[in-house]
mmCIF file of C-alpha atoms in Angstrom:
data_model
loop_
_atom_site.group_PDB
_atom_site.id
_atom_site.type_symbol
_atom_site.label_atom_id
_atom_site.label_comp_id
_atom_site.label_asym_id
_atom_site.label_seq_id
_atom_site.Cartn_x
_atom_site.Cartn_y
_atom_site.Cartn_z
ATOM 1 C CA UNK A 120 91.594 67.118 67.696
ATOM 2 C CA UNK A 121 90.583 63.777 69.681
ATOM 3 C CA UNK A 122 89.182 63.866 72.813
ATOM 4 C CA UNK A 123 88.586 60.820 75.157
ATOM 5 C CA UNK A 124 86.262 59.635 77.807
ATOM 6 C CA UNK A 125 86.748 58.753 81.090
ATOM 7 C CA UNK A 126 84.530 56.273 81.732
ATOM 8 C CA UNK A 127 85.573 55.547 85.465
ATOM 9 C CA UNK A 128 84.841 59.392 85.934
ATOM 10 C CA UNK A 129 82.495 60.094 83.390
ATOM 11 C CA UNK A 130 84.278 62.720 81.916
ATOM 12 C CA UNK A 131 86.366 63.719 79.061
ATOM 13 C CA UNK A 132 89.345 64.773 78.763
ATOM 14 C CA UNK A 133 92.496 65.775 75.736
ATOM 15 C CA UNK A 134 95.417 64.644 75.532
ATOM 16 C CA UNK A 135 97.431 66.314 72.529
ATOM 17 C CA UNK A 136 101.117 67.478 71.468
ATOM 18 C CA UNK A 137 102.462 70.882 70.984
ATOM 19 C CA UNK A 138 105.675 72.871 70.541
ATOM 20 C CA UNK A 139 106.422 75.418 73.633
ATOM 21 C CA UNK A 140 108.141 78.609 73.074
ATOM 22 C CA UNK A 141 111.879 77.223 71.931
ATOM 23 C CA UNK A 142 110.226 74.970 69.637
ATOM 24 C CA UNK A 143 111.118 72.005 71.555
ATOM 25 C CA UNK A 144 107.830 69.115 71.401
ATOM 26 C CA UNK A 145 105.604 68.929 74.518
ATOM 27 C CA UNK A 146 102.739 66.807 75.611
ATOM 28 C CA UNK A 147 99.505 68.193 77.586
ATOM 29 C CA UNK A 148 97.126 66.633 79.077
ATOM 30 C CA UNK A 149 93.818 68.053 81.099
ATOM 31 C CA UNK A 150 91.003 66.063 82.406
ATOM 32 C CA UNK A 151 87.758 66.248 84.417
ATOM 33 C CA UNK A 152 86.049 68.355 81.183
ATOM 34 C CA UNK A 153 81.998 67.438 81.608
ATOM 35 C CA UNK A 154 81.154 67.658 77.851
ATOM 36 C CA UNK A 155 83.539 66.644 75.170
ATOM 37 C CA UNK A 156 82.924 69.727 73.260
ATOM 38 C CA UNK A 157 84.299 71.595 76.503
ATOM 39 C CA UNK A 158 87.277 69.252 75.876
ATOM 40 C CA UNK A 159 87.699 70.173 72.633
ATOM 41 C CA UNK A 160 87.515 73.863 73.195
ATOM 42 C CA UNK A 161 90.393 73.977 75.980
ATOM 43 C CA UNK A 162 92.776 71.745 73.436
ATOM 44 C CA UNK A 163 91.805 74.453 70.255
ATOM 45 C CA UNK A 164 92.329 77.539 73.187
ATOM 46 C CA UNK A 165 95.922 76.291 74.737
ATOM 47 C CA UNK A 166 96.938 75.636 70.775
ATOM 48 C CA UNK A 167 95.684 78.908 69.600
ATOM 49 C CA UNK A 168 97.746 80.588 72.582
ATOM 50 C CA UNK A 169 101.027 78.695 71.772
ATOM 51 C CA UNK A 170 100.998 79.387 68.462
ATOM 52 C CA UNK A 171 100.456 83.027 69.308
ATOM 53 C CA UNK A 172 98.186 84.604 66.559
ATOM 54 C CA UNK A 173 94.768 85.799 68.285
ATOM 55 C CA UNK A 174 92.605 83.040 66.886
ATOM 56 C CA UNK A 175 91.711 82.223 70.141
ATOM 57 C CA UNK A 176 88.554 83.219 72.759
ATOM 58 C CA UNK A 177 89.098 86.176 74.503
ATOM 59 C CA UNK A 178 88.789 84.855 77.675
ATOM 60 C CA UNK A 179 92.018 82.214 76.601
ATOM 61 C CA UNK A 180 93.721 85.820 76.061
ATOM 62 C CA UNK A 181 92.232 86.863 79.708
ATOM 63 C CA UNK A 182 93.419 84.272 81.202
ATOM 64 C CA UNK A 183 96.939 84.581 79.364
ATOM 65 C CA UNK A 184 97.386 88.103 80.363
ATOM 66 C CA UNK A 185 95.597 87.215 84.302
ATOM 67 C CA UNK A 186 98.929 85.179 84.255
ATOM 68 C CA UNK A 187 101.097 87.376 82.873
ATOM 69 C CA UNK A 188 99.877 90.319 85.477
ATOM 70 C CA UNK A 189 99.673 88.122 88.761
ATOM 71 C CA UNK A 190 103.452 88.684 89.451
ATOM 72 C CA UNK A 191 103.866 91.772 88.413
ATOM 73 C CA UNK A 192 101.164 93.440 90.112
ATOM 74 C CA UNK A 193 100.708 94.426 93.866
ATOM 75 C CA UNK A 194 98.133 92.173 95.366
ATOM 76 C CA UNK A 195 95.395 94.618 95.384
ATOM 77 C CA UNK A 196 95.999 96.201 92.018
ATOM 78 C CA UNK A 197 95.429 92.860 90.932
ATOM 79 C CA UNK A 198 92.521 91.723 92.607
ATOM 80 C CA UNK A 199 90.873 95.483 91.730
ATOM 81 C CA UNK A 200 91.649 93.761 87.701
ATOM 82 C CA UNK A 201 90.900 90.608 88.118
ATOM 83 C CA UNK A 202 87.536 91.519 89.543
ATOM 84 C CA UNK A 203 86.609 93.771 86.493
ATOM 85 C CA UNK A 204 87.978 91.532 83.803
ATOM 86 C CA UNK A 205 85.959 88.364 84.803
ATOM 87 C CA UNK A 206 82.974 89.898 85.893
ATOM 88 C CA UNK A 207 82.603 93.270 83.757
ATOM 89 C CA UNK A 208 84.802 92.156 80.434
ATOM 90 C CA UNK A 209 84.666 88.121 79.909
ATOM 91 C CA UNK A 210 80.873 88.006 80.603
ATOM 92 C CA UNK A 211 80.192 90.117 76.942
ATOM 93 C CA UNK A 212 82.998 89.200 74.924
ATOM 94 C CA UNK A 213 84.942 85.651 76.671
ATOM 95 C CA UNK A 214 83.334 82.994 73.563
ATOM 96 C CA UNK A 215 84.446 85.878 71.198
ATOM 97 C CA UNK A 216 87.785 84.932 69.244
ATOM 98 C CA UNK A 217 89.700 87.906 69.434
ATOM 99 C CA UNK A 218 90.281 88.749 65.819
ATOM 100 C CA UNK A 219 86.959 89.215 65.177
ATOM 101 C CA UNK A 220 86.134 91.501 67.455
ATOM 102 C CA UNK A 221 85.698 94.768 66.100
ATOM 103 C CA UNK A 222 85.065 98.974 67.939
ATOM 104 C CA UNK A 223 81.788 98.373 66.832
ATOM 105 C CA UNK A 224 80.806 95.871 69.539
ATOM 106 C CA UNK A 225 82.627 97.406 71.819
ATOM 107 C CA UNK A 226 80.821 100.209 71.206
ATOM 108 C CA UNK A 227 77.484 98.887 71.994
ATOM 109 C CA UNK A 228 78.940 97.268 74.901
ATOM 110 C CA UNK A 229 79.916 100.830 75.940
ATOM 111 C CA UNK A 230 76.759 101.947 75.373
ATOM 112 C CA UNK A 231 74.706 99.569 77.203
ATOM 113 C CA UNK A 232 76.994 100.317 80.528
ATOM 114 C CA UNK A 233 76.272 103.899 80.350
ATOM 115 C CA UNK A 234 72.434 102.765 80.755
ATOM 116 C CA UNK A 235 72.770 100.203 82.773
ATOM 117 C CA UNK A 236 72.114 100.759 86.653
ATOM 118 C CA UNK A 237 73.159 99.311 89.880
ATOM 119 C CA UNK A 238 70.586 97.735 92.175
ATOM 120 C CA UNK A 239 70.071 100.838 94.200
ATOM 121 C CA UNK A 240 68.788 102.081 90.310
ATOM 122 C CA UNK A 241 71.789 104.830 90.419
ATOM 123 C CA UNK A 242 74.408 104.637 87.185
ATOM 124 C CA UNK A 243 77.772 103.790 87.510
ATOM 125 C CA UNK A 244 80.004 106.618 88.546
ATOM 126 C CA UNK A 245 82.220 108.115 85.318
ATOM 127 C CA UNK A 246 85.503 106.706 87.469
ATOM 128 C CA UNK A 247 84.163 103.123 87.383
ATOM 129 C CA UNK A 248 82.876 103.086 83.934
ATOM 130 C CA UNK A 249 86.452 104.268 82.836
ATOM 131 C CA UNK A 250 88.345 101.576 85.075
ATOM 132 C CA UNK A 251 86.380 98.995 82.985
ATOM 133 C CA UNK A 252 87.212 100.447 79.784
ATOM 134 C CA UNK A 253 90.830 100.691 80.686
ATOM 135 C CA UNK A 254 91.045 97.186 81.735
ATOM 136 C CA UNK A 255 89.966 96.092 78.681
ATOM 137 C CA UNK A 256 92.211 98.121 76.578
ATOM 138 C CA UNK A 257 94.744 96.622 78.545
ATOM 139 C CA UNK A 258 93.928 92.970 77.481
ATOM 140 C CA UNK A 259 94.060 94.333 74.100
ATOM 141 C CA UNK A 260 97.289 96.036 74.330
ATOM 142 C CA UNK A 261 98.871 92.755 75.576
ATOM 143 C CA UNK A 262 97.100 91.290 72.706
ATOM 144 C CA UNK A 263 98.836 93.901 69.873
ATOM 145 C CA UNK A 264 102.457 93.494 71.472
ATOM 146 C CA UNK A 265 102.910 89.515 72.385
ATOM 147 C CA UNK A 266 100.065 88.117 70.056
ATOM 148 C CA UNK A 267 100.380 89.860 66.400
ATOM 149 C CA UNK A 268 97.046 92.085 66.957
ATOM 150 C CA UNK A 269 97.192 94.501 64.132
ATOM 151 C CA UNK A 270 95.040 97.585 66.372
ATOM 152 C CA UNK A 271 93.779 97.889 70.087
ATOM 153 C CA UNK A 272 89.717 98.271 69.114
ATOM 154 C CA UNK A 273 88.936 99.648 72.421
ATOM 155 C CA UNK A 274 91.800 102.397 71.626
ATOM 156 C CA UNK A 275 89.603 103.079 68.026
ATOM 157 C CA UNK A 276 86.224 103.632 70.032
ATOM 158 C CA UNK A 277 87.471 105.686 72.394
ATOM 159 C CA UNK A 278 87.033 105.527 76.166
ATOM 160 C CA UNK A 279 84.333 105.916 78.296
ATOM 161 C CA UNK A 280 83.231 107.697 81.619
ATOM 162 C CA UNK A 281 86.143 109.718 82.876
ATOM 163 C CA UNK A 282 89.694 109.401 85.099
ATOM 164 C CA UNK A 283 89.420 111.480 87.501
ATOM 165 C CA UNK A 284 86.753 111.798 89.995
ATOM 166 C CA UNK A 285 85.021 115.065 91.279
ATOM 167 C CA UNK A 286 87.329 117.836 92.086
ATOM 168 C CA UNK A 287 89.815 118.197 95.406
ATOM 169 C CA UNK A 288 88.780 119.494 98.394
ATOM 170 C CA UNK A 289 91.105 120.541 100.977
ATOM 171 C CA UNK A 290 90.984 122.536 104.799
ATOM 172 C CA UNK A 291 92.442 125.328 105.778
ATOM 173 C CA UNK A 292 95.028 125.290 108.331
ATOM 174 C CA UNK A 293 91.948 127.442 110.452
ATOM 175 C CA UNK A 294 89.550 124.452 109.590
ATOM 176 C CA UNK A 295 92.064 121.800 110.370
ATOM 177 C CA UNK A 296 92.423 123.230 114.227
ATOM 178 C CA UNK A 297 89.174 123.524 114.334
ATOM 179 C CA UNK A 298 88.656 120.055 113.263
ATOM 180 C CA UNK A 299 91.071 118.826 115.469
ATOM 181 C CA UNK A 300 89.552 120.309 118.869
ATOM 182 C CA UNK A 301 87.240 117.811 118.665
ATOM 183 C CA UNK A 302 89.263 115.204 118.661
ATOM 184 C CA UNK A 303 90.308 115.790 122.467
ATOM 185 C CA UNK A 304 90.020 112.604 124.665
ATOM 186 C CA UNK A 305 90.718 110.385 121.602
ATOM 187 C CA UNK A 306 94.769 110.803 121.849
ATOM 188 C CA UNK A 307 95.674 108.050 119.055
ATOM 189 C CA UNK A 308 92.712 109.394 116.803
ATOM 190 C CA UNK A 309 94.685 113.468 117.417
ATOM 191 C CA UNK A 310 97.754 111.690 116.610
ATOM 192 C CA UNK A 311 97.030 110.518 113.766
ATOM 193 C CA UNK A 312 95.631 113.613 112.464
ATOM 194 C CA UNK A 313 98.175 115.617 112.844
ATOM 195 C CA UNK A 314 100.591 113.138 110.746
ATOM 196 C CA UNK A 315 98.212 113.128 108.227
ATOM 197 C CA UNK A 316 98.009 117.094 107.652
ATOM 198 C CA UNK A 317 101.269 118.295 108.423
ATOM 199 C CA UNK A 318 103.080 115.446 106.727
ATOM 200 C CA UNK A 319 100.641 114.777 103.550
ATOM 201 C CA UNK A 320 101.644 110.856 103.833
ATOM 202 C CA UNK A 321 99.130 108.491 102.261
ATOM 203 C CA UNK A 322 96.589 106.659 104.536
ATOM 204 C CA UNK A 323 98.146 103.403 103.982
ATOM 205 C CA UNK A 324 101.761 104.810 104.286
ATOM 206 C CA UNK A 325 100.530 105.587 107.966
ATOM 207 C CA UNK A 326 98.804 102.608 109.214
ATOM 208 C CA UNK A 327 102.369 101.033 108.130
ATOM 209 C CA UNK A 328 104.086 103.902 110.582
ATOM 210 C CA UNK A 329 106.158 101.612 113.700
ATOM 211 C CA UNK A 330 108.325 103.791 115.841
ATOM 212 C CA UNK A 331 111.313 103.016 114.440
ATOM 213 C CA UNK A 332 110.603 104.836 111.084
ATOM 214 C CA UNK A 333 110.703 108.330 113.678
ATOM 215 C CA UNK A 334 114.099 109.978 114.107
ATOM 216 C CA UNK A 335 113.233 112.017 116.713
ATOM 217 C CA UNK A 336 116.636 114.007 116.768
ATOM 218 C CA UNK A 337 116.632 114.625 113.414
ATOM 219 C CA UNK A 338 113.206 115.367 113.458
ATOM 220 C CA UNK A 339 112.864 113.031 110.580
ATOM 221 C CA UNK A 340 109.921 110.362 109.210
ATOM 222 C CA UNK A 341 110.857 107.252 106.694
ATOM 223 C CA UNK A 342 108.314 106.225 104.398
ATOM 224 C CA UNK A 343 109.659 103.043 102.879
ATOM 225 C CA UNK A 344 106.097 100.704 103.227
ATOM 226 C CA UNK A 345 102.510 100.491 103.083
ATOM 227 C CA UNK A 346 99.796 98.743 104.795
ATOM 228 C CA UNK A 347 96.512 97.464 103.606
ATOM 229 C CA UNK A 348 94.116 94.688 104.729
ATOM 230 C CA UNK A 349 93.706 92.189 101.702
ATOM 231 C CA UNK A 350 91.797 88.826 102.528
ATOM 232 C CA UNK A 351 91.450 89.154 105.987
ATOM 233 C CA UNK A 352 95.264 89.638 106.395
ATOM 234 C CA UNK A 353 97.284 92.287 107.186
ATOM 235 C CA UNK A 354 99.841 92.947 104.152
ATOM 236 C CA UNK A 355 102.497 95.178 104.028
ATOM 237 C CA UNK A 356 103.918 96.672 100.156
ATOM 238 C CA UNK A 357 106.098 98.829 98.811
ATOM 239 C CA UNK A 358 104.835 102.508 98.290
ATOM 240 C CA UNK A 359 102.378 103.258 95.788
ATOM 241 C CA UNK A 360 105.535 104.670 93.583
ATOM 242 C CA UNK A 361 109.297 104.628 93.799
ATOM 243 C CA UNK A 362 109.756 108.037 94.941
ATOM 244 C CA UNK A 363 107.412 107.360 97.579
ATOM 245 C CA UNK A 364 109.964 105.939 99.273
ATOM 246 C CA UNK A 365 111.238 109.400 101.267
ATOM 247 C CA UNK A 366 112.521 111.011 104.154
ATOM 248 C CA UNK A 367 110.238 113.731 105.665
ATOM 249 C CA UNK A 368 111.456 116.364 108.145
ATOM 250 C CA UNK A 369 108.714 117.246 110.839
ATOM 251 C CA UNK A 370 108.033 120.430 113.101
ATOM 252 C CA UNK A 371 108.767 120.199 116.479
ATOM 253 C CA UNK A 372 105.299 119.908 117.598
ATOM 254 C CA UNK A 373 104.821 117.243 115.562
ATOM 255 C CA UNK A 374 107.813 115.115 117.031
ATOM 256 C CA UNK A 375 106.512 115.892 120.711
ATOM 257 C CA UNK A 376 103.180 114.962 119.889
ATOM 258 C CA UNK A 377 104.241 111.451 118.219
ATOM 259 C CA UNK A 378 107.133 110.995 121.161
ATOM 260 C CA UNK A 379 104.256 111.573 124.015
ATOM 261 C CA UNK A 380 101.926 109.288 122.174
ATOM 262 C CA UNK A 381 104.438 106.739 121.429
ATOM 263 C CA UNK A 382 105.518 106.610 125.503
ATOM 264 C CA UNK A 383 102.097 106.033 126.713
ATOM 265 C CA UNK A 384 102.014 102.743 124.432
ATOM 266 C CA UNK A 385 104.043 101.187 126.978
ATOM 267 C CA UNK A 386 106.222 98.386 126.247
ATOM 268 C CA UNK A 387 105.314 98.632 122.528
ATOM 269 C CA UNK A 388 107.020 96.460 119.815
ATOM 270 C CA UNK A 389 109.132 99.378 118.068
ATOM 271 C CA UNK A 390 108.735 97.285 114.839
ATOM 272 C CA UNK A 391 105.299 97.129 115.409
ATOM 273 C CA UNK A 392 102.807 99.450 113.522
ATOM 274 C CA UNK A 393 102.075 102.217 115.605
ATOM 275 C CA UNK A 394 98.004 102.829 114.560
ATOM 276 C CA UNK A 395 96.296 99.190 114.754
ATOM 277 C CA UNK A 396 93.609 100.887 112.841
ATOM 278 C CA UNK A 397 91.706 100.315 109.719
ATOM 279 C CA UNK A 398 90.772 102.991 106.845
ATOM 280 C CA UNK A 399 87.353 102.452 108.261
ATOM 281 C CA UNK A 400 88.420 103.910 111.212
ATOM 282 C CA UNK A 401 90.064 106.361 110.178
ATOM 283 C CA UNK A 402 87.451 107.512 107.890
ATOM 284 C CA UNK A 403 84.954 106.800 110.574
ATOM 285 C CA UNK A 404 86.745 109.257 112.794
ATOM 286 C CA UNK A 405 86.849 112.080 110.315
ATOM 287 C CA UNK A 406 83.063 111.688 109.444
ATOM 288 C CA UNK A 407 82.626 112.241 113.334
ATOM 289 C CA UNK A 408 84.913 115.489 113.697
ATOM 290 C CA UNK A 409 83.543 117.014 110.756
ATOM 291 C CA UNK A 410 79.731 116.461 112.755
ATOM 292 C CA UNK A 411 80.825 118.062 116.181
ATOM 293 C CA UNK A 412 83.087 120.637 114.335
ATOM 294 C CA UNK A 413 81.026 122.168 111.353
ATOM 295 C CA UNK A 414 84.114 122.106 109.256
ATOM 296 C CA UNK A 415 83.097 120.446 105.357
ATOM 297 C CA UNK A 416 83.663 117.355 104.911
ATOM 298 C CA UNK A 417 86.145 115.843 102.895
ATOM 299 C CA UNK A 418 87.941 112.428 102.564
ATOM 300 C CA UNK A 419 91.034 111.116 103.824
ATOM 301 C CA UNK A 420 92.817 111.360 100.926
ATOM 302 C CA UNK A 421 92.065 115.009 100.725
ATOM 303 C CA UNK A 422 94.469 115.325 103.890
ATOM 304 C CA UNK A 423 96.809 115.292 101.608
ATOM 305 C CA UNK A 424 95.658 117.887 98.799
ATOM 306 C CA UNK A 425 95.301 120.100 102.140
ATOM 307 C CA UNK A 426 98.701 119.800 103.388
ATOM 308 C CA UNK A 427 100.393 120.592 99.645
ATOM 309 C CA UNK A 428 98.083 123.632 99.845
ATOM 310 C CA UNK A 429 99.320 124.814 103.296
ATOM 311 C CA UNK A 430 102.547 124.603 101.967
ATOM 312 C CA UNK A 431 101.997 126.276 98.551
ATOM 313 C CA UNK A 432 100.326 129.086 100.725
ATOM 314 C CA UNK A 433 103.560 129.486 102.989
ATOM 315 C CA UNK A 434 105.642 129.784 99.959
ATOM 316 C CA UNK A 435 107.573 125.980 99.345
ATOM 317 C CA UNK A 436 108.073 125.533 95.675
ATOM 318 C CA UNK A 437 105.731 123.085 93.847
ATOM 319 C CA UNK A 438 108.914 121.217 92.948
ATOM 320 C CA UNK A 439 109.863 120.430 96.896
ATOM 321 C CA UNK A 440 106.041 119.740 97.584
ATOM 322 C CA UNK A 441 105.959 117.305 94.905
ATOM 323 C CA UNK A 442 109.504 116.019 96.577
ATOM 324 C CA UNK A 443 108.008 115.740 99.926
ATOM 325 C CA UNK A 444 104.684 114.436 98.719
#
């Protein structure tokens, strides 16, 4: 595998031949390498990942399946992997060719995150240890079906920490009203509220709400998008799931209250969202209702674990609550 200098950069770079995925005969070149042993290893990675076997680093097979993920993931679902993979996985096992690593590293590796401790000297929580672990059981699955790895070893040690995090908590409808007294003099924050509990949308399904997913003679919602602030930028996505996209009927108190709201905006953009809020704000807000309330406090997600109580209480099948949700 020769590698050659630069000597008007003083670098190295390869230049080499290999045969793409039809067989046909290509030619690759990369420069601006600092060592030529760094040359050499990118030529003996790309090789090893178009011949596909898994004698290659695991962080060639990151960066493989990185690639392979970037398009088919939502841009924060992505991000949330990327960030784990090169900062919690590739760090331990990148210069590792993947063959060769066994359950029994992993396992210490497993290990020595269950001791370690963040800089405020607290563990990591059972949820994050487990989003690591599943991340890198992913790489490995992608490794067993497009690469010819004979067995997943983070599948053979078993996982770590746990999926779900502490149990839900949900209000009352009493604790709910209560809650919402103090939001008077804050009309948008009431608003907002309201959707929240007696519709059990998702946080970022509302901050995507404009007025023109409300029929109000219908008394009917749309939920066909959702918001979320990535990079400084507001981006809009498709629900979390494909039955998210639905159609939810409303009470009438809930239209009126939306309608009365949605007149004193004004000359308001109908295809504009309707809440120019963040999640910080909205969790913000909640923090300070539960204070001047007494009701417990609970998270913004757990909105929605109250509202498919309410209606399990009233009597709605947990098929139609699933429906609606």
């Amino acid at each position: 595998m020769p590698v050659y200098k630069n000597q008007k950069r003083n670098s190295w770079y390869c230049s080499f031949y290999y045969r793409d995925w039809d067989g046909a005969s290509k030619r690759k070149k990369k420069e601006g390498f600092p060592t030529k042993k760094a040359a050499k290893e990118y030529e003996a990675a790309f090789l090893a990942s178009k011949s596909g076997n898994c004698n290659m680093t695991f962080q060639c097979l990151a960066e493989l399946y990185l690639e392979d993920c970037r398009n088919r993931c939502k841009p924060t679902s992505f991000s949330e992997k990327e960030f784990l993979i090169r900062n919690k996985i590739i760090p331990r096992f990148g210069n590792m060719t993947v063959s060769e690593i066994k359950p029994s590293a992993i396992r210490l590796w497993q290990n020595e995150l269950l001791s370690a401790r963040r800089p405020d000297s607290r563990p990591y929580s059972p949820t994050y240890l487990n989003s690591i672990h599943v991340q890198l059981s992913a790489v490995f699955n992608y490794a067993v079906k497009y690469y010819g790895l004979g067995q997943n070893p983070a599948h053979l040690c078993g996982s770590i920490g746990q999926k779900k995090s502490a149990p839900m908590n949900f209000w009352t409808l009493e604790e709910f009203n209560r809650f919402l007294s103090s939001m008077q003099g804050n009309s948008s924050a009431r608003v907002i509220f309201l959707l929240l509990f007696w519709t059990g949308i998702r946080s970022g399904e509302l901050l995507a709400l404009t007025a023109e997913d409300f029929d109000f003679s219908k008394r009917l919602l749309t939920i066909n998008r959702n918001y979320c602030r990535f990079h400084k930028e507001d981006v809009f996505l498709t629900p979390k799931t494909p039955k998210s996209v639905r159609t939810i009927a409303l009470p009438d108190f809930l239209c009126d209250s939306v309608q009365e709201y949605i007149s004193r905006l004004g000359s308001h953009p109908p295809d504009s969202r309707l809440f120019p809020v963040s999640k910080y704000y909205l969790s913000s807000q909640l923090k300070r209702g539960c204070e001047l309330s007494g009701v417990p406090q609970i998270r913004i997600h757990d909105l929605r674990h109250s509202h498919a109580s309410l209606l399990i209480e009233l009597g709605v099948s947990p098929l139609l609550v699933s429906e609606r949700l």
